[in-house]
mmCIF file of C-alpha atoms in Angstrom:
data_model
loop_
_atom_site.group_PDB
_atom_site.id
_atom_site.type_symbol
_atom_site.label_atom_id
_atom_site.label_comp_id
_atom_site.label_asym_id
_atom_site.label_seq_id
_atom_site.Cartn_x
_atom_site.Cartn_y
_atom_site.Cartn_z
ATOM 1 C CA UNK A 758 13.160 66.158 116.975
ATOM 2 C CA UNK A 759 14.467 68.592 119.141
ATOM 3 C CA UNK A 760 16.523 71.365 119.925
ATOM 4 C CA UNK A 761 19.327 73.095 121.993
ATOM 5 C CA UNK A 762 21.183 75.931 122.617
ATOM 6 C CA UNK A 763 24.475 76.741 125.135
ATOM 7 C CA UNK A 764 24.693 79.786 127.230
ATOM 8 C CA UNK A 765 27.882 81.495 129.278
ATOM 9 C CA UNK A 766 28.255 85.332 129.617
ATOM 10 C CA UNK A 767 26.568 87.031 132.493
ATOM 11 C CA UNK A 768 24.375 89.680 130.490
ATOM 12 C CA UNK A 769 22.266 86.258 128.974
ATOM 13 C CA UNK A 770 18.710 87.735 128.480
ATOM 14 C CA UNK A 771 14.738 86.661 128.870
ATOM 15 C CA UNK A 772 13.576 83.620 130.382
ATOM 16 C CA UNK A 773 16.630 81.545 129.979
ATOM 17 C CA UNK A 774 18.301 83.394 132.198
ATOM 18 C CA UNK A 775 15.964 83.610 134.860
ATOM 19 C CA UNK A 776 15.453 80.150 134.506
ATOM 20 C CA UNK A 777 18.951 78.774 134.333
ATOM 21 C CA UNK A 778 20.399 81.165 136.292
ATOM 22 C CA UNK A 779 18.006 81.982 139.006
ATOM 23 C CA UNK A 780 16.689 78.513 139.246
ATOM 24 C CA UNK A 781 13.099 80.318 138.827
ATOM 25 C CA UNK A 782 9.960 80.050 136.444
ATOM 26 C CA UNK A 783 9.064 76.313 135.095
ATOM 27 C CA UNK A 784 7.161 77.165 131.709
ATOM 28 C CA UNK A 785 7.608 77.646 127.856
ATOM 29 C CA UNK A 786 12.099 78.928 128.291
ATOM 30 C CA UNK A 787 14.512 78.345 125.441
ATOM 31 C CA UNK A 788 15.279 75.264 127.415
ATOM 32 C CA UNK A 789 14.399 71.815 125.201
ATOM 33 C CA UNK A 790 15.519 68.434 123.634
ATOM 34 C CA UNK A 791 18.286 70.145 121.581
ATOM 35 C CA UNK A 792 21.371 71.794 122.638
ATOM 36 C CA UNK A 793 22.421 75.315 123.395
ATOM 37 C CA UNK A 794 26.272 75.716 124.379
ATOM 38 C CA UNK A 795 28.339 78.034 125.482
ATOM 39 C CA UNK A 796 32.004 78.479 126.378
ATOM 40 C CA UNK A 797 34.824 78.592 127.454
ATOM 41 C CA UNK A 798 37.889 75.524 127.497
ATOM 42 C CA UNK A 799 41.400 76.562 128.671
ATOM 43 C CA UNK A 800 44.953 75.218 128.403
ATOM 44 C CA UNK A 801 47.387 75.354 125.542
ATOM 45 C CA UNK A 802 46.834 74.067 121.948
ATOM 46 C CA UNK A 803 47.951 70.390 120.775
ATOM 47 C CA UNK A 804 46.563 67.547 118.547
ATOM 48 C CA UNK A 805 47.453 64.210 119.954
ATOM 49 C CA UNK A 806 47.750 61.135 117.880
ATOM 50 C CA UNK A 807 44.594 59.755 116.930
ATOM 51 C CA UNK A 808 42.857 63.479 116.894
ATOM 52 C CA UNK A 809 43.865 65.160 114.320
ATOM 53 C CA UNK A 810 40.251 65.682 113.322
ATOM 54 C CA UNK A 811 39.982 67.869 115.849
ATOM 55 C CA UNK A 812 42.513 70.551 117.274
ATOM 56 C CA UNK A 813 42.868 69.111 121.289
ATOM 57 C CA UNK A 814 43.825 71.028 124.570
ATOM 58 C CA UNK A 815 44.581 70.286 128.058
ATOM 59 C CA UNK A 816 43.297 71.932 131.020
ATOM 60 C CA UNK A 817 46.410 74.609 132.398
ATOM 61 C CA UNK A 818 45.053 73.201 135.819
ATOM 62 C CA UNK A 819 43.559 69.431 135.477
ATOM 63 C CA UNK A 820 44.319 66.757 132.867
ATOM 64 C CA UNK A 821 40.703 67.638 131.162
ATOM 65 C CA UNK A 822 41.043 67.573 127.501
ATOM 66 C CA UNK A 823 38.870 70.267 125.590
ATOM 67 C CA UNK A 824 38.013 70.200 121.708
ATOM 68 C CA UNK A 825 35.552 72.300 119.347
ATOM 69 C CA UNK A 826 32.061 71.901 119.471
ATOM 70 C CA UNK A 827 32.317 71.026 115.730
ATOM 71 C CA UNK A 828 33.931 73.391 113.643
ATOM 72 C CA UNK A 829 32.633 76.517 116.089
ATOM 73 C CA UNK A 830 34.643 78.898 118.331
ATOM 74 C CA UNK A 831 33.408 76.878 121.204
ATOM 75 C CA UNK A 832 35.663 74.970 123.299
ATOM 76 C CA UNK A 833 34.097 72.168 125.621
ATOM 77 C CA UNK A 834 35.628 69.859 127.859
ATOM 78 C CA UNK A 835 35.922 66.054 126.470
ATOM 79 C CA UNK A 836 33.558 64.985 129.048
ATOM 80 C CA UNK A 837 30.224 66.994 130.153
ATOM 81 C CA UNK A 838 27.844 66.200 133.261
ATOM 82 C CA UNK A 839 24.471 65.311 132.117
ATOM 83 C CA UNK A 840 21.370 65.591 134.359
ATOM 84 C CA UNK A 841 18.772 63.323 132.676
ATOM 85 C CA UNK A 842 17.494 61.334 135.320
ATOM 86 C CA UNK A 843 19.521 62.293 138.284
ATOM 87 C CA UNK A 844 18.711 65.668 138.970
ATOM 88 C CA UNK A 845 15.501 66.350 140.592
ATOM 89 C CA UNK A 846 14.565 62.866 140.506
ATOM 90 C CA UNK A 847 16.912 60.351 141.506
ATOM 91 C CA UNK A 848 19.883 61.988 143.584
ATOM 92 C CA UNK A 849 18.877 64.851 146.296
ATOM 93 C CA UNK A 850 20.166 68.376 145.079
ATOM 94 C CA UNK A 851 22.814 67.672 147.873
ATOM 95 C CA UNK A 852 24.430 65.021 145.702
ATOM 96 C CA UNK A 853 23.647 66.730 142.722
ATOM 97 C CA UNK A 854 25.819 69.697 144.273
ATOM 98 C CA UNK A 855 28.414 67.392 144.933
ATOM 99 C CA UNK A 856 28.891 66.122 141.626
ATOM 100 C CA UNK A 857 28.756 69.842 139.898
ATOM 101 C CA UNK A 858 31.180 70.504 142.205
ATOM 102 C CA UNK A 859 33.487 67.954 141.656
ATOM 103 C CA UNK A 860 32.926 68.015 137.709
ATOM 104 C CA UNK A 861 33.935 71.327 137.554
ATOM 105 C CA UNK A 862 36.957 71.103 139.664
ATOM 106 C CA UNK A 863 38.276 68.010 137.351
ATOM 107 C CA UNK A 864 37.861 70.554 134.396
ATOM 108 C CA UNK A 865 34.526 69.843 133.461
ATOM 109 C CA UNK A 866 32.455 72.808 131.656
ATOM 110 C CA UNK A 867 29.712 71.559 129.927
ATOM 111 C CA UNK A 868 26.525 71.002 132.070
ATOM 112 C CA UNK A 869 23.418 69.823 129.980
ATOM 113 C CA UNK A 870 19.885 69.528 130.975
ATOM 114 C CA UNK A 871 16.344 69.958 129.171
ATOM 115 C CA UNK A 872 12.839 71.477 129.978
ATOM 116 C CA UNK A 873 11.774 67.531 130.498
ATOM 117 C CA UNK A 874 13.724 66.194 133.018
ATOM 118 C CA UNK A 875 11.956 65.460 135.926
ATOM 119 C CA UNK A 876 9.482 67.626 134.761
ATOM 120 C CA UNK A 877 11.519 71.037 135.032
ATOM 121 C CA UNK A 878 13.140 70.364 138.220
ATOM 122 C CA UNK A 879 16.410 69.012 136.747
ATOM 123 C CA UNK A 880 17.075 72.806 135.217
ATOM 124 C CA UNK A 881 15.756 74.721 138.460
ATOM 125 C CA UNK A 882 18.413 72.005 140.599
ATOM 126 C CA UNK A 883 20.795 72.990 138.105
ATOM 127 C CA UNK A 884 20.129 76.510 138.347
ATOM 128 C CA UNK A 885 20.336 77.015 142.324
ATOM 129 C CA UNK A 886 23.442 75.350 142.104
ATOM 130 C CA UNK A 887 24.856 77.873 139.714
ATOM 131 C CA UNK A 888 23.572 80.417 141.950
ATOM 132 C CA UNK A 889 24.705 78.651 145.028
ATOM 133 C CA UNK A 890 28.567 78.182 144.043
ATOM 134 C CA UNK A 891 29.142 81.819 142.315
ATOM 135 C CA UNK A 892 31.396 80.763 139.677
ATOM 136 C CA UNK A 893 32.069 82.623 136.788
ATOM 137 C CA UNK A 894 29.532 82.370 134.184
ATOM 138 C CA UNK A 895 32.052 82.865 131.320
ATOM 139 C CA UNK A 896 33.949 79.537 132.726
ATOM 140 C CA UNK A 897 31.262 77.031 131.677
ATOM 141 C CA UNK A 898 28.592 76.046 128.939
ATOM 142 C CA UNK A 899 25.338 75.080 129.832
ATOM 143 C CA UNK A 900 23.549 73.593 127.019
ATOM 144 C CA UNK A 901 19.269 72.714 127.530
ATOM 145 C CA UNK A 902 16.864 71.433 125.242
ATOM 146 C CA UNK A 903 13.497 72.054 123.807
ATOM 147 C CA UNK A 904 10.586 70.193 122.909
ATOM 148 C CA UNK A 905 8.616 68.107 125.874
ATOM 149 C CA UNK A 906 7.450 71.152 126.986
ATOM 150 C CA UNK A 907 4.255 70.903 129.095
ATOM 151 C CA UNK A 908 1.098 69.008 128.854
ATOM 152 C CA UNK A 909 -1.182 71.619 126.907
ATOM 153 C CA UNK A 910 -0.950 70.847 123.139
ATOM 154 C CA UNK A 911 0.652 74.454 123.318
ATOM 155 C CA UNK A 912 3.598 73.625 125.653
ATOM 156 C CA UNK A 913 5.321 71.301 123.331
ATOM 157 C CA UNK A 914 6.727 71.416 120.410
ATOM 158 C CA UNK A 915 8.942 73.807 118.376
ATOM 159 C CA UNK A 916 6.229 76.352 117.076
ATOM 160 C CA UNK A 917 5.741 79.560 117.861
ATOM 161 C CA UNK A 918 3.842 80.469 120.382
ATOM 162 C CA UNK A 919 6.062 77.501 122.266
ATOM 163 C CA UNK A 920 9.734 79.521 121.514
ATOM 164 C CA UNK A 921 8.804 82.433 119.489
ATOM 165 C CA UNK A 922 9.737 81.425 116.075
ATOM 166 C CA UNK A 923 10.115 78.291 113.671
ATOM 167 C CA UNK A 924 13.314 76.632 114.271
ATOM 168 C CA UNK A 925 15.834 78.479 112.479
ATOM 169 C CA UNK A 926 14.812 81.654 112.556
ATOM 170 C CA UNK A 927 13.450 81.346 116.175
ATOM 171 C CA UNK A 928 17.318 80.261 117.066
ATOM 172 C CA UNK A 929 18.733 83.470 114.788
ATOM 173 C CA UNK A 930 16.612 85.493 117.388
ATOM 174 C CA UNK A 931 17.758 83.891 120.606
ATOM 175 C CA UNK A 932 21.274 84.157 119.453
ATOM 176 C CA UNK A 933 20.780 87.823 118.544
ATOM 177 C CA UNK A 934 19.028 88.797 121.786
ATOM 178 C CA UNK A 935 22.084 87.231 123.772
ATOM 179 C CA UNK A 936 19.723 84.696 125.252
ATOM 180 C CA UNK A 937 22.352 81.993 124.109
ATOM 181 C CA UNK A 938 25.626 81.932 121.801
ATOM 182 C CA UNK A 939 24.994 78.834 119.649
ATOM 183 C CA UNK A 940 22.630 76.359 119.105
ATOM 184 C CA UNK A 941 22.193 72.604 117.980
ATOM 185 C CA UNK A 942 20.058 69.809 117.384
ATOM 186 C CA UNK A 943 19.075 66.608 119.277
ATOM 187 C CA UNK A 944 17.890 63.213 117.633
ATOM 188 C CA UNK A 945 17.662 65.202 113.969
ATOM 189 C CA UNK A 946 18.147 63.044 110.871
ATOM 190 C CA UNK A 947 21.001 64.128 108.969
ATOM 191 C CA UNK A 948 18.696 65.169 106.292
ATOM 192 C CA UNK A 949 17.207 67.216 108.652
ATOM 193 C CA UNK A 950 20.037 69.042 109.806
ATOM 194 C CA UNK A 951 21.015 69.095 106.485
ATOM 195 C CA UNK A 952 17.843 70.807 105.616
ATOM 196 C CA UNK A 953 18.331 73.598 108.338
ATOM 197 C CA UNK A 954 21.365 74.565 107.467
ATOM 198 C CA UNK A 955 20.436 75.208 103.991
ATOM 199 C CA UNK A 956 17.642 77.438 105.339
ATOM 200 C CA UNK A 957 19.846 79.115 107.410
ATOM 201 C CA UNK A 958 22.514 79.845 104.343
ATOM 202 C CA UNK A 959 19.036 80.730 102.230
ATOM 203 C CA UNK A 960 18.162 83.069 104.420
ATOM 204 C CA UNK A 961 21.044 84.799 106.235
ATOM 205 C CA UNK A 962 20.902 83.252 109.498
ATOM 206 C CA UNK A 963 22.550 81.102 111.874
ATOM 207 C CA UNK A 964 23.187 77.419 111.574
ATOM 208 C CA UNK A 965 22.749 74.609 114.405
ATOM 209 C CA UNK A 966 26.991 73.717 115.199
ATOM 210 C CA UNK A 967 26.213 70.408 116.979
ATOM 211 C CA UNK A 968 24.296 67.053 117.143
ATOM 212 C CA UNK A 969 23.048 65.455 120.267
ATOM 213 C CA UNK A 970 22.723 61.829 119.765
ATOM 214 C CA UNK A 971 22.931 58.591 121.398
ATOM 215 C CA UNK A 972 26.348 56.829 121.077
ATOM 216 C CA UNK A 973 27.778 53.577 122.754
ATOM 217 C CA UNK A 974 28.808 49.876 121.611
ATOM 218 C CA UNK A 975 25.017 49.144 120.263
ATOM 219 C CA UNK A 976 24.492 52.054 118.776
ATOM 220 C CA UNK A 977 26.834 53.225 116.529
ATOM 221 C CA UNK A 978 25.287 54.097 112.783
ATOM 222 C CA UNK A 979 24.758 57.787 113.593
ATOM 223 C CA UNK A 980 27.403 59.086 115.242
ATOM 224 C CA UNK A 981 30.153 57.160 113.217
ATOM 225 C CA UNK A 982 28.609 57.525 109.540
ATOM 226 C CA UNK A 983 26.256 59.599 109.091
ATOM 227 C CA UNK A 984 27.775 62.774 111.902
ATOM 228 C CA UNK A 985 30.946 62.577 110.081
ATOM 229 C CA UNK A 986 29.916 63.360 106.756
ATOM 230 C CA UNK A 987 27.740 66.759 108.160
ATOM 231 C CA UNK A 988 31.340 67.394 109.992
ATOM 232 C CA UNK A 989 33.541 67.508 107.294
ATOM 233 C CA UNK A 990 30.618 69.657 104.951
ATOM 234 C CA UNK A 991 29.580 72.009 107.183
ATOM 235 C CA UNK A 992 31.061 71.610 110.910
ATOM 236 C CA UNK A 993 28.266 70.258 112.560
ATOM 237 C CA UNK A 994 29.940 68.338 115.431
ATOM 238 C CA UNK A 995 28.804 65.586 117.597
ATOM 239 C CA UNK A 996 27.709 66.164 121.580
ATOM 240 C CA UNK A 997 26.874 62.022 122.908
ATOM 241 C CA UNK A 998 25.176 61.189 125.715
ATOM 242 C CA UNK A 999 24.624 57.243 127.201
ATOM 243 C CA UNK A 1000 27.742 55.588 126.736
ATOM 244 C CA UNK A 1001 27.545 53.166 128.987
ATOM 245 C CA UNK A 1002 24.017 52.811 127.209
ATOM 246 C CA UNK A 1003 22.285 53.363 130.660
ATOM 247 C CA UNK A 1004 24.102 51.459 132.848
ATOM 248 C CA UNK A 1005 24.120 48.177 130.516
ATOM 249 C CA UNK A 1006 28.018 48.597 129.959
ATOM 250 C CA UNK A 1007 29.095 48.171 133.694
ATOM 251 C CA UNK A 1008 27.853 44.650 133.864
ATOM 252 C CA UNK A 1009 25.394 45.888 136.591
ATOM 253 C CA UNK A 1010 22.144 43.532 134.693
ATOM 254 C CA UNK A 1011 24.329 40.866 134.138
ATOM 255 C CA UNK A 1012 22.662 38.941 137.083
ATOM 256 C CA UNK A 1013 18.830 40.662 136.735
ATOM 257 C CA UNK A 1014 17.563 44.217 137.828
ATOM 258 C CA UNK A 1015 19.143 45.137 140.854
ATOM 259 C CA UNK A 1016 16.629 47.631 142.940
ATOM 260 C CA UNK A 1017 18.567 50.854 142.795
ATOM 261 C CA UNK A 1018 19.304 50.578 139.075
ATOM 262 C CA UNK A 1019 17.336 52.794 136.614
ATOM 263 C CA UNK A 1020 15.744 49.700 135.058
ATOM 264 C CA UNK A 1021 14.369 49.302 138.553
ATOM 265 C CA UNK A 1022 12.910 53.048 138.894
ATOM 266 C CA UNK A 1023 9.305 53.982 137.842
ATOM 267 C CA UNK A 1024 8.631 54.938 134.350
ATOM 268 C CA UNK A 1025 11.485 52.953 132.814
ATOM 269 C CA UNK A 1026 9.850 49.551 132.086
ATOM 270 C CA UNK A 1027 11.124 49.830 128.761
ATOM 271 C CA UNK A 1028 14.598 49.719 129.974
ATOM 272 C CA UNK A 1029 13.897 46.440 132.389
ATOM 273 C CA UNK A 1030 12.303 44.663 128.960
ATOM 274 C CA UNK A 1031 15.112 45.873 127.186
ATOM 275 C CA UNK A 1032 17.686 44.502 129.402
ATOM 276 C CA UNK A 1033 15.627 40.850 130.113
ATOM 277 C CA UNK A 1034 15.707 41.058 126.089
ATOM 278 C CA UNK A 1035 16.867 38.104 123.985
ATOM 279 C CA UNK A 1036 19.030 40.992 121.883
ATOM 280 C CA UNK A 1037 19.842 42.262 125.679
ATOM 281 C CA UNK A 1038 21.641 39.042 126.657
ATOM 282 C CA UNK A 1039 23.212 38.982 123.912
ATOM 283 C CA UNK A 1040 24.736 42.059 124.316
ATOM 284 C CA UNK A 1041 25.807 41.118 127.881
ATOM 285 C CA UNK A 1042 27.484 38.547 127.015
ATOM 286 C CA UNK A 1043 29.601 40.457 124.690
ATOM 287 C CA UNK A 1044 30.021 43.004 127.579
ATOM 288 C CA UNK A 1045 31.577 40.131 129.800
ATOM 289 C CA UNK A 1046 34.584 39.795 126.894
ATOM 290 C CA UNK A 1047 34.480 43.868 126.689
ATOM 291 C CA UNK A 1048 35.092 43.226 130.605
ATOM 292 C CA UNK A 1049 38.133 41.145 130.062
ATOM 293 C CA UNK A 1050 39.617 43.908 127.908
ATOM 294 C CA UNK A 1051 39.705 46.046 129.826
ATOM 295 C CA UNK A 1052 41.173 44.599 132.754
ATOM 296 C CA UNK A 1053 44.245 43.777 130.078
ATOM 297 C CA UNK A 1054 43.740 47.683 129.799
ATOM 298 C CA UNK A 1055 44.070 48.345 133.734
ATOM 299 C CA UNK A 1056 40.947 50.550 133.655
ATOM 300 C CA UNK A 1057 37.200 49.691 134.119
ATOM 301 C CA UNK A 1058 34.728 48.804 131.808
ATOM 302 C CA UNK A 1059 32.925 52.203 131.801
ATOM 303 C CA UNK A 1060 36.359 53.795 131.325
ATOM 304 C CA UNK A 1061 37.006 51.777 128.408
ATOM 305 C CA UNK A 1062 33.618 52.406 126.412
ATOM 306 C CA UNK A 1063 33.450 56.133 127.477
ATOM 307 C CA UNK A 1064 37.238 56.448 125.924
ATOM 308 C CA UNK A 1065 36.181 54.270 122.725
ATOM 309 C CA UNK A 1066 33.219 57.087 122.342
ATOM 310 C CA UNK A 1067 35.741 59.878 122.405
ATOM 311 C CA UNK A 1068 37.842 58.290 120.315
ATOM 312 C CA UNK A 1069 35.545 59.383 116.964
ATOM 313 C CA UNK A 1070 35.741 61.250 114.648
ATOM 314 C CA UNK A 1071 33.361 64.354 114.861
ATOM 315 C CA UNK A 1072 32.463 63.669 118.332
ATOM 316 C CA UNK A 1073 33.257 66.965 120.887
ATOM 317 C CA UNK A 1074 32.097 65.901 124.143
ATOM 318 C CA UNK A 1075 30.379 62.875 126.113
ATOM 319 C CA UNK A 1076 28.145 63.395 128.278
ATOM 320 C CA UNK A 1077 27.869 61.465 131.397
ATOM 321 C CA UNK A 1078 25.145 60.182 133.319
ATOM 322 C CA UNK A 1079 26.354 59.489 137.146
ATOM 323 C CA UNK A 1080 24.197 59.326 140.421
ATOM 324 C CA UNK A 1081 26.965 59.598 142.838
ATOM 325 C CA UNK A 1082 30.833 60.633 143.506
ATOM 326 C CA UNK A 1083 32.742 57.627 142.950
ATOM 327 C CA UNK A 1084 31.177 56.869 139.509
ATOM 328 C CA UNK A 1085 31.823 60.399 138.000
ATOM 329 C CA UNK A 1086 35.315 59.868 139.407
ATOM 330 C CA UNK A 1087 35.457 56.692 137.856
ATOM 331 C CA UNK A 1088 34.583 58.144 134.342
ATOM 332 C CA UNK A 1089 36.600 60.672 134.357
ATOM 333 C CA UNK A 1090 39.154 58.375 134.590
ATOM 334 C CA UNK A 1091 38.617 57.389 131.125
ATOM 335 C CA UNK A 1092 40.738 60.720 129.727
ATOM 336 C CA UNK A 1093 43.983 58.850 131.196
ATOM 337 C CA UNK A 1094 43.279 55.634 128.410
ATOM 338 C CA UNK A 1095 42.517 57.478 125.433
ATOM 339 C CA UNK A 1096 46.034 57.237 124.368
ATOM 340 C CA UNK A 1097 45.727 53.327 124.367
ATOM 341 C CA UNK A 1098 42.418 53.810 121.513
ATOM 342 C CA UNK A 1099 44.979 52.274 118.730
ATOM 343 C CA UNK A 1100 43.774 51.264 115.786
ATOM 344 C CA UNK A 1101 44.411 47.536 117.160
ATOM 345 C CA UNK A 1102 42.689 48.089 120.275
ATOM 346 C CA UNK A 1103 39.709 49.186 118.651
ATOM 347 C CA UNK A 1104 40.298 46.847 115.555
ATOM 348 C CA UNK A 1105 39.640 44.242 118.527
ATOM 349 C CA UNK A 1106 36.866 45.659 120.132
ATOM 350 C CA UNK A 1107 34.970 45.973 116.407
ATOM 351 C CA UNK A 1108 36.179 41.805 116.431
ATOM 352 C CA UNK A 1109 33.942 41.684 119.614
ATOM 353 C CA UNK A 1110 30.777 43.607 119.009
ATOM 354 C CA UNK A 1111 30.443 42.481 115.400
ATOM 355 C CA UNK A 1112 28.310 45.513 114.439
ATOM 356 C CA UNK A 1113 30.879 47.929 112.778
ATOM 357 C CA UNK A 1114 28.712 50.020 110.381
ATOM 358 C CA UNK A 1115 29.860 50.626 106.803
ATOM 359 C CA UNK A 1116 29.346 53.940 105.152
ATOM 360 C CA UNK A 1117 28.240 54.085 101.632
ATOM 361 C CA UNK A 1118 31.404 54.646 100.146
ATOM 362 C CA UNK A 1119 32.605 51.301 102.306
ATOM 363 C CA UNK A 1120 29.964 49.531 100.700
ATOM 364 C CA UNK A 1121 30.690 50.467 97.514
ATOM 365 C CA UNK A 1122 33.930 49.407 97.576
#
């Protein structure tokens, strides 16, 4: 259980500043396993087909496609740049520079990291970058998590001597100090986001605006019942991350662990038995029909599940996962196919994966 918040203007305040924007300090920042945003998206107001869930943009100067962070003020871009993994660990900062780069000239202005990743280094990469390329810090969101903290009993966790308040309140303060503009949650139960923003409405303070949860073909529950319902009751939008459900998607297991896959790196054994998994093959195999659909498509099979994730209700921005050029190019390549989600195409891929969840009013039915 874990939280976030998302930053932008230039006066930010405290530690997360410093931190994010400096690239300095490594300890106990308003940086953890939930999700602070920030803002801003650009272009002129439409709602496609398919979106009228959610009022839709395009960039003025790419083909990017923004939305609301739920039912906030916030515009993100349809597609953010994750670092979890990459950054700090497995690219060099070069590369990471690269894809920042290249991310933000496609239209790309959510960034997300956490006080975890790679042990802090993923937010101080992320933060010399920043500092590096000068852009304007009103033009993008950066959106960190807390939790994983440290090793001492008093570096993790959401009390408060680890971010100054409890939860909610802590949040009301960070928001009101200008240290960030909103904040969310990551892997909360909807009863527990549920739960906060009744405290916040109890006691006069701010509410989390966003999710962070896992969402691909094999894991679906979340993010297409349960997100929904919070969305429509009080605006609490969806922010995904894994949908290629690291790396399983592209087909890259389908013959073993290759070396330079993630299954393959240290510390990620459970991914390896996950993937040599009787439920893993399984899932492979369906990927290999996935596979066929989309060449019918005339995309990829990344583009094709990272366009079926944008394609739900509730759900603001993907966040990718890429450890070089070609394969952020490639998924950002999925915008141009999210026309061809129709209710038959994805009537078909449901056929395939067999696992559409049912909401309670489904089942009652």
């Amino acid at each position: 259980m874990q939280v976030s918040f998302a930053c932008t203007e230039h006066n930010l305040k405290s530690r997360s500043e410093d931190r994010l924007c400096s690239g300095q300090g490594n300890n106990g920042h308003y940086i953890s396993q939930g999700s602070v945003k920030t803002r801003e998206g650009a272009g002129s107001r439409q709602t496609p087909q398919g979106h009228a869930h959610m009022k839709e943009a395009i960039g003025r100067h790419t083909s990017m496609k923004y939305r609301n962070l739920g039912k906030s003020g916030l515009r993100v871009s349809c597609l953010g740049l994750g670092t979890w993994v990459t950054f700090g660990s497995q690219i060099s900062d070069e590369m990471a520079e690269n894809l920042m780069t290249i991310a933000y000239e496609n239209g790309v202005n959510l960034f997300d990291t956490a006080e975890v990743y790679a042990s802090g280094r993923a937010e101080i990469t992320l933060g010399n970058i920043i500092k590096k390329k000068g852009w304007r810090r009103s033009s993008f969101v950066i959106t960190t998590k807390i939790y994983w903290g440290g090793q001492a009993e008093t570096e993790r966790g959401l009390s408060r001597k680890h971010i100054i308040e409890e939860i909610v309140r802590a949040m009301t303060f960070v928001i009101n100090q200008g240290m960030a503009m909103y904040w969310g949650t990551s892997r909360w139960s909807a009863m527990e986001i549920m739960e906060a923003y009744s405290v916040a409405r109890q006691f006069n303070l701010i509410p989390p605006v966003c999710e962070q949860a896992e969402y691909h073909y094999f894991q679906r529950d979340k993010v297409e019942v349960q997100l929904p319902e919070l969305y429509h009751k009080i605006g609490v939008g969806a922010m995904t991350w894994s949908p290629l459900a690291c790396g399983l998607i592209t087909g890259k297991y389908s013959d073993g662990v290759p070396e330079c896959s993630r299954a393959a790196m240290k510390g990620y054994q459970w991914l390896k038995e996950r993937v040599n998994s009787e439920e893993g093959r399984r899932q492979l195999a369906k990927i290999k029909e996935l596979h066929l659909l989309a060449d019918r498509l005339a995309c990829t099979a990344a583009q094709l599940a990272i366009a079926w994730c944008l394609r739900s209700e509730g759900v603001s921005s993907v966040l990718l996962g890429v450890s070089n050029t070609d394969q952020l190019l490639e998924n950002l390549g999925a915008l141009r196919i999210l026309s061809q989600m129709t209710p038959q195409t994805v009537a078909e891929i449901d056929a395939l994966l067999g696992n559409k969840p049912h909401s309670k009013k489904e089942s009652r039915a």
